[in-house]
mmCIF file of C-alpha atoms and ligand atoms in Angstrom:
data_model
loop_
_atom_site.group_PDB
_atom_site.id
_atom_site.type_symbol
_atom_site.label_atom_id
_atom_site.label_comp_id
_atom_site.label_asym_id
_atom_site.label_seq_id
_atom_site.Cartn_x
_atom_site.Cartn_y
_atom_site.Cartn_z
ATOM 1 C CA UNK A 1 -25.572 -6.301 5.836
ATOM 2 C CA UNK A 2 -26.770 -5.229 2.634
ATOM 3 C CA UNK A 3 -26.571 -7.130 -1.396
ATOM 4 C CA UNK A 4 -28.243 -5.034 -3.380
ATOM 5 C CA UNK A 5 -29.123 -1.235 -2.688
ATOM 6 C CA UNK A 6 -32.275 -0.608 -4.932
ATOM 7 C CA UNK A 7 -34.198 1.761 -2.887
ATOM 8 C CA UNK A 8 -33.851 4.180 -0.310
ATOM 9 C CA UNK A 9 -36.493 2.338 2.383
ATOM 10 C CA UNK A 10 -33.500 -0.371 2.784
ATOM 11 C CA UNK A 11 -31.913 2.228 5.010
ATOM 12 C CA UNK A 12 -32.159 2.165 8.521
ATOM 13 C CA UNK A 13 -30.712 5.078 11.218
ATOM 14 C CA UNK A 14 -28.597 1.742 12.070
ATOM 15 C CA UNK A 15 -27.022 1.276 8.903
ATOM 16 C CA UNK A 16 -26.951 4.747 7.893
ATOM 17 C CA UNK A 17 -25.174 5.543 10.971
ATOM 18 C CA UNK A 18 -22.701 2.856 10.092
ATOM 19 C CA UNK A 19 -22.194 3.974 6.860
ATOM 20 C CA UNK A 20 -21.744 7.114 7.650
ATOM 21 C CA UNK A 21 -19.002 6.489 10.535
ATOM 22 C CA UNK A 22 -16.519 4.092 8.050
ATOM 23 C CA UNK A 23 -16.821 7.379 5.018
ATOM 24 C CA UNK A 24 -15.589 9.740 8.139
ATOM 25 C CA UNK A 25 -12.764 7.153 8.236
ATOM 26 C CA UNK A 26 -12.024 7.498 4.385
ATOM 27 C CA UNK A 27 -11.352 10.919 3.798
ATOM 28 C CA UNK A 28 -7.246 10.191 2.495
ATOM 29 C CA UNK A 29 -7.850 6.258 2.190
ATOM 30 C CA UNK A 30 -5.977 4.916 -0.161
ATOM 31 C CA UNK A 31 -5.565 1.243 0.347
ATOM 32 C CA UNK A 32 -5.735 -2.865 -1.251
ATOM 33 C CA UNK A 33 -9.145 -3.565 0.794
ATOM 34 C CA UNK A 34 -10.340 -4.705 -2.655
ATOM 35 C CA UNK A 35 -7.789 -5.679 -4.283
ATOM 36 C CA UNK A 36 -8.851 -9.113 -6.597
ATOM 37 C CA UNK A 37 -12.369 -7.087 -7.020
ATOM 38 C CA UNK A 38 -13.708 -6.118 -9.973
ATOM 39 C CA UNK A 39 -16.644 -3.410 -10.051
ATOM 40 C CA UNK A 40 -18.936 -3.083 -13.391
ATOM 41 C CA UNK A 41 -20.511 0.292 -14.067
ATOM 42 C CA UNK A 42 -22.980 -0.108 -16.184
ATOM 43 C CA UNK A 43 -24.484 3.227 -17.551
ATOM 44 C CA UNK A 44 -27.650 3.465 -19.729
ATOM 45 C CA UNK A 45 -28.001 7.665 -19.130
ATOM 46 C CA UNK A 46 -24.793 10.122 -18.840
ATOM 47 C CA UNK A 47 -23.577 10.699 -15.714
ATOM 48 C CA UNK A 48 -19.918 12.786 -14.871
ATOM 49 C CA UNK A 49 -20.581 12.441 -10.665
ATOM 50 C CA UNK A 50 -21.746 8.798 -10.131
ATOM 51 C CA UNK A 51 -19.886 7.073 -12.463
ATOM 52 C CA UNK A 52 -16.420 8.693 -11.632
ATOM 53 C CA UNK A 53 -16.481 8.636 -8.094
ATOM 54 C CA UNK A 54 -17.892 4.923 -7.839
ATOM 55 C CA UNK A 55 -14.983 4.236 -10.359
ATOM 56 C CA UNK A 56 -12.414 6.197 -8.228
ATOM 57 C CA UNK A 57 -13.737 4.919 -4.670
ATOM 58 C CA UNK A 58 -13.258 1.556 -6.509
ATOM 59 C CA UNK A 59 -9.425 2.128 -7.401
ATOM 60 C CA UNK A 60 -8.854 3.425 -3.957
ATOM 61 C CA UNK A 61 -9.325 0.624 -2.575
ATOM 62 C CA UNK A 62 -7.478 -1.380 -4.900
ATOM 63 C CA UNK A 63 -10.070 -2.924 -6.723
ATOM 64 C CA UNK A 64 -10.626 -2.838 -10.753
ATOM 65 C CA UNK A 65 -12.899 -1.425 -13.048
ATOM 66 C CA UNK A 66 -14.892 -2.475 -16.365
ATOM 67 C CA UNK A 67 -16.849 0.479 -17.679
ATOM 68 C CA UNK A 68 -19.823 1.480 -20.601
ATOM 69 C CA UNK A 69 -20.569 4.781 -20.550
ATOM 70 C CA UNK A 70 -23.482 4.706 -22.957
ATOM 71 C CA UNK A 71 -24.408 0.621 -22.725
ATOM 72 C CA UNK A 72 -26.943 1.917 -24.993
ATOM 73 C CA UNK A 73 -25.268 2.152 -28.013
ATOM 74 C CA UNK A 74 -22.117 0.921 -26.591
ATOM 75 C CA UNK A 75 -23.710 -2.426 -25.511
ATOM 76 C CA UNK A 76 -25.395 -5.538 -26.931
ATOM 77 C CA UNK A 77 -28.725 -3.578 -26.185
ATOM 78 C CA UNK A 78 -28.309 -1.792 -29.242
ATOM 79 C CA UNK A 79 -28.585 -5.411 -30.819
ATOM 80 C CA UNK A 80 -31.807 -6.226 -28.999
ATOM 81 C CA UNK A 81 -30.708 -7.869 -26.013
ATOM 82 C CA UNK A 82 -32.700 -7.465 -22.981
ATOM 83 C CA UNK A 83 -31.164 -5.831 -19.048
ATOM 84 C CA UNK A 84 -31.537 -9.358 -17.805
ATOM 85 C CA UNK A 85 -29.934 -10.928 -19.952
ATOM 86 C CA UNK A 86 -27.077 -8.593 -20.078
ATOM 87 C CA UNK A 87 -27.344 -8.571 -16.295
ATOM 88 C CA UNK A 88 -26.650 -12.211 -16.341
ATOM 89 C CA UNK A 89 -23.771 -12.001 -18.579
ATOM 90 C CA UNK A 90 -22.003 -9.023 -16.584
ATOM 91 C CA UNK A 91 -22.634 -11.407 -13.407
ATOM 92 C CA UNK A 92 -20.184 -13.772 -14.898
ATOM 93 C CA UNK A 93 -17.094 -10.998 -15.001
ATOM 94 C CA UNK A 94 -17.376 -8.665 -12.082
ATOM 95 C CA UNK A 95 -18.178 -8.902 -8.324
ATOM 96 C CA UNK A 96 -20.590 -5.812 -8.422
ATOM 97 C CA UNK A 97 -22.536 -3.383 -11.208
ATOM 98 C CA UNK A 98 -23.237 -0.190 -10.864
ATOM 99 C CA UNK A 99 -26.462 0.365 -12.962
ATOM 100 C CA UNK A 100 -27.791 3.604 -14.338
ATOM 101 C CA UNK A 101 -30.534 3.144 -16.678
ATOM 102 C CA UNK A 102 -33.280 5.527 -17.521
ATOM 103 C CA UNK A 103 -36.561 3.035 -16.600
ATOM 104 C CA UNK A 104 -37.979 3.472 -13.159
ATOM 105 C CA UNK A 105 -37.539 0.206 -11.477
ATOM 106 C CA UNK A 106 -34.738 -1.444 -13.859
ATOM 107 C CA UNK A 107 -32.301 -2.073 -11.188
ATOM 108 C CA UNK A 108 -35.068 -3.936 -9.441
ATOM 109 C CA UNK A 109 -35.519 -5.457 -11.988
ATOM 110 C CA UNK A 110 -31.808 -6.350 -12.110
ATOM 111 C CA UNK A 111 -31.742 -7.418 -8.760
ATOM 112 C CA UNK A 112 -34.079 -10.118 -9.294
ATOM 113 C CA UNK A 113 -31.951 -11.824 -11.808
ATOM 114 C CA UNK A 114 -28.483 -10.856 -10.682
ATOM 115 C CA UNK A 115 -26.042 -13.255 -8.100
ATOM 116 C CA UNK A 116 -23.680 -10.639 -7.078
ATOM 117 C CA UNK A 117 -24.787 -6.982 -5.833
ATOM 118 C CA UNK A 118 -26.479 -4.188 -7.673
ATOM 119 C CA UNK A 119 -26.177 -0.897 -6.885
ATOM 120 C CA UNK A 120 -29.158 1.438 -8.223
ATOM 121 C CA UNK A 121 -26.715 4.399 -9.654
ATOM 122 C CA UNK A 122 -30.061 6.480 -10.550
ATOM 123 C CA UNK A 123 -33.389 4.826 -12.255
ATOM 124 C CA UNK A 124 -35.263 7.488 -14.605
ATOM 125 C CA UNK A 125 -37.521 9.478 -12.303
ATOM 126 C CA UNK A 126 -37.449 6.614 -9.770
ATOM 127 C CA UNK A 127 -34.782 6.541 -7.143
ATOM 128 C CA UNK A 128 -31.243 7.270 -6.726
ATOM 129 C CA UNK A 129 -30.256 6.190 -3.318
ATOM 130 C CA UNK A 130 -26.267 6.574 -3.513
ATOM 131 C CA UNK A 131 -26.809 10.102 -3.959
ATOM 132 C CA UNK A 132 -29.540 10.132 -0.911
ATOM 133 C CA UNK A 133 -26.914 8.826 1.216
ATOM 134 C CA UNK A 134 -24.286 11.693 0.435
ATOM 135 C CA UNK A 135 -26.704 14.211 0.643
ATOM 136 C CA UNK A 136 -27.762 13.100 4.204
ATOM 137 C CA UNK A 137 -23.888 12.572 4.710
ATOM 138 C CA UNK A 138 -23.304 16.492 3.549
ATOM 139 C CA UNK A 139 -26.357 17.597 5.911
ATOM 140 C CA UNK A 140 -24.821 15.659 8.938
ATOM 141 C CA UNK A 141 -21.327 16.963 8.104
ATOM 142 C CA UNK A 142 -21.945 21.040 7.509
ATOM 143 C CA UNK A 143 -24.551 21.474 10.240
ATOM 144 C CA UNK A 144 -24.072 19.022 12.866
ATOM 145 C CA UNK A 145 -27.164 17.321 12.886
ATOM 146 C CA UNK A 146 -30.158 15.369 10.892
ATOM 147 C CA UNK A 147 -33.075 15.868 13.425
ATOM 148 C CA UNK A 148 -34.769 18.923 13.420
ATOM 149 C CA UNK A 149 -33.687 19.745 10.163
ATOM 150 C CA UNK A 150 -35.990 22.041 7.666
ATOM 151 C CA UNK A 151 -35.561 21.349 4.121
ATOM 152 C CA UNK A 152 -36.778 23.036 1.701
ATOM 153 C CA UNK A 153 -36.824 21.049 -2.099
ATOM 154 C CA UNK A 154 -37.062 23.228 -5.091
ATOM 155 C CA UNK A 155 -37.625 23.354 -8.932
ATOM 156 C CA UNK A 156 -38.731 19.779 -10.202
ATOM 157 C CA UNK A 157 -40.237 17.691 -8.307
ATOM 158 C CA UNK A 158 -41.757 15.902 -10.729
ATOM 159 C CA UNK A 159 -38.805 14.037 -12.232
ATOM 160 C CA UNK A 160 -36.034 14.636 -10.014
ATOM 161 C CA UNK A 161 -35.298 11.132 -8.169
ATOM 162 C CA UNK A 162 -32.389 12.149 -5.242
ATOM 163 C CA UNK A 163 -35.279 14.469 -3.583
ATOM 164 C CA UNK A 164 -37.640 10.879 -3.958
ATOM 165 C CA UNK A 165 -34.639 9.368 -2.236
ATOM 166 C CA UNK A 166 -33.809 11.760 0.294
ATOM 167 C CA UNK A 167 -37.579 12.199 1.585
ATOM 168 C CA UNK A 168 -37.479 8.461 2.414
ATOM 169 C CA UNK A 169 -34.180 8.222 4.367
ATOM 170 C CA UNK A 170 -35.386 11.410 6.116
ATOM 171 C CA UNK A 171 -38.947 9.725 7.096
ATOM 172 C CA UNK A 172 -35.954 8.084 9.822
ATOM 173 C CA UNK A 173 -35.315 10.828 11.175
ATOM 174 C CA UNK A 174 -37.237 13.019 14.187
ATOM 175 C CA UNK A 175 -38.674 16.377 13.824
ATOM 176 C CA UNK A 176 -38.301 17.044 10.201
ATOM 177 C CA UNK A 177 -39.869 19.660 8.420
ATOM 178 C CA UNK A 178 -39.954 19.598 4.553
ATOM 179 C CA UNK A 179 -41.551 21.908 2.065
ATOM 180 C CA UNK A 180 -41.654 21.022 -1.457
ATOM 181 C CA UNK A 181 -41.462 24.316 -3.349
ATOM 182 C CA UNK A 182 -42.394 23.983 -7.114
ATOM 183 C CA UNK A 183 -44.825 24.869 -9.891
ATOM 184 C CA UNK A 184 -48.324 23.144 -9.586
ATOM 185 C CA UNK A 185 -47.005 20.959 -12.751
ATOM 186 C CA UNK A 186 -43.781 19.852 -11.569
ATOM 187 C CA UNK A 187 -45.418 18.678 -7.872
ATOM 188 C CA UNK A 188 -43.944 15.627 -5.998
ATOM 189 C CA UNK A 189 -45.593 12.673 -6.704
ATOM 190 C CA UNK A 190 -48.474 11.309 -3.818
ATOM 191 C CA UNK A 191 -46.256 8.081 -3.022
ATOM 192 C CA UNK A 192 -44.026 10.225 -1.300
ATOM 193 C CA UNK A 193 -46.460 12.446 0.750
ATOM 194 C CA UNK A 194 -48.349 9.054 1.857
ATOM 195 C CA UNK A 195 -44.910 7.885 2.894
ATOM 196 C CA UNK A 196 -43.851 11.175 4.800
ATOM 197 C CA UNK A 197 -47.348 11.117 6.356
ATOM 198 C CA UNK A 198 -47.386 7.257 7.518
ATOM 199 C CA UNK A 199 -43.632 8.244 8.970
ATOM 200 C CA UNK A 200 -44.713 11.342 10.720
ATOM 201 C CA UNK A 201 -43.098 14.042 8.653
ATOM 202 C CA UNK A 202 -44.211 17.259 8.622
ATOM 203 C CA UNK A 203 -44.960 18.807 4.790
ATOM 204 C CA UNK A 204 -45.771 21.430 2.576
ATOM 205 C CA UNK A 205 -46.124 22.473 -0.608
ATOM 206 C CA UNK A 206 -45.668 25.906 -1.854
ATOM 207 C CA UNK A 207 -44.817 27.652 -5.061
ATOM 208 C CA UNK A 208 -43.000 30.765 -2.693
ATOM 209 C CA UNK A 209 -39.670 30.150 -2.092
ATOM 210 C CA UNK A 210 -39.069 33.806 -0.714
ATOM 211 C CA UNK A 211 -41.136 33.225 2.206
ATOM 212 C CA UNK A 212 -39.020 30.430 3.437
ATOM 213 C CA UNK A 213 -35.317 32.254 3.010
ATOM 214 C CA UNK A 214 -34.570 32.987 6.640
ATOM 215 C CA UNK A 215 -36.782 29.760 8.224
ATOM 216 C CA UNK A 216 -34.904 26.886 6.122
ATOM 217 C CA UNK A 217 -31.574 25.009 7.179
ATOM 218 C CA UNK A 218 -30.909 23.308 4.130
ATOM 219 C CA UNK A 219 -32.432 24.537 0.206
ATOM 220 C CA UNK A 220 -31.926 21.635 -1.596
ATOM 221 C CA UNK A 221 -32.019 23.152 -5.376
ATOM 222 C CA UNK A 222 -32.973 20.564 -8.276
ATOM 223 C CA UNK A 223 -32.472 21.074 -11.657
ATOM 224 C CA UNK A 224 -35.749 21.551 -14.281
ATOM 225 C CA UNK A 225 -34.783 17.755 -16.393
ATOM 226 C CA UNK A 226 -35.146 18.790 -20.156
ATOM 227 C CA UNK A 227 -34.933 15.257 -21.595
ATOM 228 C CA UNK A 228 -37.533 14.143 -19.034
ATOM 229 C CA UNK A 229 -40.386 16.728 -20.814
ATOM 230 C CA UNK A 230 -42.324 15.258 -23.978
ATOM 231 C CA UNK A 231 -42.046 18.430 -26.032
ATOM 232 C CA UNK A 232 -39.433 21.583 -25.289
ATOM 233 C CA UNK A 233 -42.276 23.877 -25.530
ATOM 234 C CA UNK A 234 -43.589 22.114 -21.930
ATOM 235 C CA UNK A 235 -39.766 22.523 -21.002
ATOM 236 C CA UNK A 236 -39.711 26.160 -21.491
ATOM 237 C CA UNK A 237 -43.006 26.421 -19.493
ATOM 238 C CA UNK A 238 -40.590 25.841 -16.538
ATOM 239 C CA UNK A 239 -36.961 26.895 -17.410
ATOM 240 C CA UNK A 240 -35.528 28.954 -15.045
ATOM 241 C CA UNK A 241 -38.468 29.052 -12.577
ATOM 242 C CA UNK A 242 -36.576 29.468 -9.665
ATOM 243 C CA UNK A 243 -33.024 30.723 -9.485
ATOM 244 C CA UNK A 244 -30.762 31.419 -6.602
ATOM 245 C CA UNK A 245 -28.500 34.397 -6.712
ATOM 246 C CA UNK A 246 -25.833 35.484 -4.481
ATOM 247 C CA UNK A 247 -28.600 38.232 -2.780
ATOM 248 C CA UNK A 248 -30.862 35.246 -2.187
ATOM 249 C CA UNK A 249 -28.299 33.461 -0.584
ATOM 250 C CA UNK A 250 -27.245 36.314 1.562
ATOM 251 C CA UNK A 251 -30.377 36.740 2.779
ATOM 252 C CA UNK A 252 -30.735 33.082 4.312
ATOM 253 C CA UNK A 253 -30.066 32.454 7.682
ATOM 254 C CA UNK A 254 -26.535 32.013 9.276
ATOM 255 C CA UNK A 255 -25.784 28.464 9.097
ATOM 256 C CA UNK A 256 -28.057 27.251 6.585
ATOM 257 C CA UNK A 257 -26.680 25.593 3.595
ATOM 258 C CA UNK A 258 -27.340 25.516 -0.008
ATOM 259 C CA UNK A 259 -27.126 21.888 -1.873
ATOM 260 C CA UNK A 260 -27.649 20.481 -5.362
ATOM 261 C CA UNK A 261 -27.276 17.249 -6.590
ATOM 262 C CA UNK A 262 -25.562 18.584 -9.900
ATOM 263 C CA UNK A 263 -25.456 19.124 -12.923
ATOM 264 C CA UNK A 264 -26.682 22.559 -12.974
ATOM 265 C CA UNK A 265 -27.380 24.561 -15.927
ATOM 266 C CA UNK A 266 -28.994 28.191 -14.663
ATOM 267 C CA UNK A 267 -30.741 27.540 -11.495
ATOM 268 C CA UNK A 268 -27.830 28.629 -9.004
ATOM 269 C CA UNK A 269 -26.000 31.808 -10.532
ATOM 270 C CA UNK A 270 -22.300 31.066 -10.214
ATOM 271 C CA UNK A 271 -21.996 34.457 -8.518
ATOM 272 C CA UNK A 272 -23.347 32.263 -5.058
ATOM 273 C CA UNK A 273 -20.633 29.731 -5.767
ATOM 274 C CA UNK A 274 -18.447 31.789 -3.403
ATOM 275 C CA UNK A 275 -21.392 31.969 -0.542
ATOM 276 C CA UNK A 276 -20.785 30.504 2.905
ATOM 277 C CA UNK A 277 -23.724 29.101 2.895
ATOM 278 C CA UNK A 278 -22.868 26.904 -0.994
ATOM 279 C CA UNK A 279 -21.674 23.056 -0.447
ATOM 280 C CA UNK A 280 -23.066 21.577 -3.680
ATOM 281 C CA UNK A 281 -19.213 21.160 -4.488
ATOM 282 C CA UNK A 282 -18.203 19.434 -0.821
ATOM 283 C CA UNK A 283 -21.435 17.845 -1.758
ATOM 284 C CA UNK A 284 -19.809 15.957 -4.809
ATOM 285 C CA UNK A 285 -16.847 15.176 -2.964
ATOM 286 C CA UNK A 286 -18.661 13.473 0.085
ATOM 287 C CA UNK A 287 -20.213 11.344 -2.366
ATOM 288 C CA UNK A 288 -16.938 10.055 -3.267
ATOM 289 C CA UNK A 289 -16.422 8.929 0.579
ATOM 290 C CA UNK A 290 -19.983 7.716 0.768
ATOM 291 C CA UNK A 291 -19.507 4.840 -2.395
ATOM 292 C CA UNK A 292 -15.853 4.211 -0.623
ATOM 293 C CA UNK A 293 -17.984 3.221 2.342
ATOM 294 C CA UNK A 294 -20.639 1.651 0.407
ATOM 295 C CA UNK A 295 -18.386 -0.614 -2.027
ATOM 296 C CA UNK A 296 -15.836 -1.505 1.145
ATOM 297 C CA UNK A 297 -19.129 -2.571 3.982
ATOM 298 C CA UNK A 298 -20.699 -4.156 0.608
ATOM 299 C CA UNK A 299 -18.038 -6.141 -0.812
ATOM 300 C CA UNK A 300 -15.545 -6.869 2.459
ATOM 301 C CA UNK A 301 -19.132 -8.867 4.249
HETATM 302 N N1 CP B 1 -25.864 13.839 -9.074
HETATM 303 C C1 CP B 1 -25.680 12.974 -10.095
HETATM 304 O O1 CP B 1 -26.268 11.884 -10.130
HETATM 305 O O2 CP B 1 -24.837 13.429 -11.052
HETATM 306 P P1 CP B 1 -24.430 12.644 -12.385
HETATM 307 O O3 CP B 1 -25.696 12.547 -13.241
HETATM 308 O O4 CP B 1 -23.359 13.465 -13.023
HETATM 309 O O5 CP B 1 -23.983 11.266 -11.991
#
């Protein structure tokens, strides 16, 4: 039974499997399971998919809601008051907080001063493991099957912190095959190649996409993350580095699937929205099921 969810190595085939079994449970749920709970979500960086859907999996199950959606000029942080401190505070109204923030390792940080459970909702370029879990969730649900799976994560690496998150719940799982498919500045960082390597996942890294259309089951597009850049001119060094169009899609093999995280801004043409192979949008909505699962085994302990 898990408090806090900070990172994605608290995640075992066990409890991922359990997980996974109450969301297939959830799909219509609408019930009181948490009624007399009270969720905080506590956002530091914009967000449309976490924030509403922990919010909504929160009122579907009866519980409440206090909300910031910019704690940093909506807060007392914009008066100089430190996370822990208004960790602390929060602890006194709610049962649970959501955190977003954008420092790598704040809802650690969090963690280690908070009495009821934080949930890591996405920190800067560290982890997001909420979104790991629905991603796995969407790979289980549109093909079948986690083992023997070849990914394929594209665009950047560098910053983007659901592919950080979804390498380490796959390092549980058997005969993966990833490649990491970027420019040579927007690589994965080493801690997650020594990790796939200790776990014995099989890698590669590769700036050619095209020669990995009709191998890959799952192309797992990331968006190129402006605001994490120090200058635009760097940004533009990357923008629009690899885009999927409807006659890339059509060219993958049957059965594979395309996924994003979201937002997107040019990466997938909207032309492939209508492709068999698209499920960034189920994508979203599995997440939904996922944090119903997540608040409900979290909170009903
Ligand atoms: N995928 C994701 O984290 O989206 P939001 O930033 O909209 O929450």
């Amino acid at each position: 039974m898990m408090h806090h969810i900070v990172e994605s190595q608290q995640f075992n085939r066990k409890n991922i499997g359990d997980i996974f079994a109450l969301a297939d449970t959830l799909e219509h749920t609408r019930d009181q399971s948490l009624t007399g709970k009270i969720m905080a979500s506590l956002f530091y960086e914009p967000s449309t998919r976490t924030r509403f859907s922990f919010e909504s999996a929160m009122l579907r199950l009866g519980g409440s809601v206090i909300t910031t959606e910019n704690a940093k000029e909506f807060s007392s942080v914009s008066k100089g008051e430190t996370l822990e401190d208004s960790i602390r505070i929060v602890n006194t109204y709610v049962d649970i907080i959501v955190l977003r923030h954008d420092e790598e390792g704040a809802s650690k940080r969090a963690s280690l001063v908070s009495q009821v459970p934080i949930i890591n909702a996405g920190d800067g370029t560290g982890q997001h493991p909420t979104q790991a879990l629905l991603d796995l969730y969407t790979i289980q649900r549109e093909l079948g099957k986690i083992d023997g799976i070849h990914i394929a994560f594209v665009g950047d690496l560098k910053h983007g912190r659901t592919i950080r998150s979804l390498s380490y719940l796959l390092g549980n799982f058997n005969n993966i095959t990833i490649d990491f498919v970027s420019p040579e500045g927007l690589r994965v960082g080493d801690d997650i190649k020594l990790y796939l390597t200790e776990h014995g996942v099989t890698f590669h890294e590769t700036e050619d996409l095209d020669a990995l259309k009709e191998k890959i089951d799952v192309l797992y597009q990331t968006r190129i993350q402006k605001e994490r850049f120090t200058s635009t001119e760097e940004y533009q060094k990357f923008k629009g580095c690899y885009q999927i169009n409807r006659e890339f899609a059509d060219s993958m093999k049957t059965q594979s699937i395309i996924m994003h995280p979201l937002p997107r801004v040019d990466e997938i043409l909207p032309e492939v929205d209508a492709s068999p192979h698209a499920v960034y949008f189920k994508q979203a909505h599995y997440g939904l099921l996922i944090r119903m699962a997540l608040l409900k085994h979290i909170l009903t302990a």
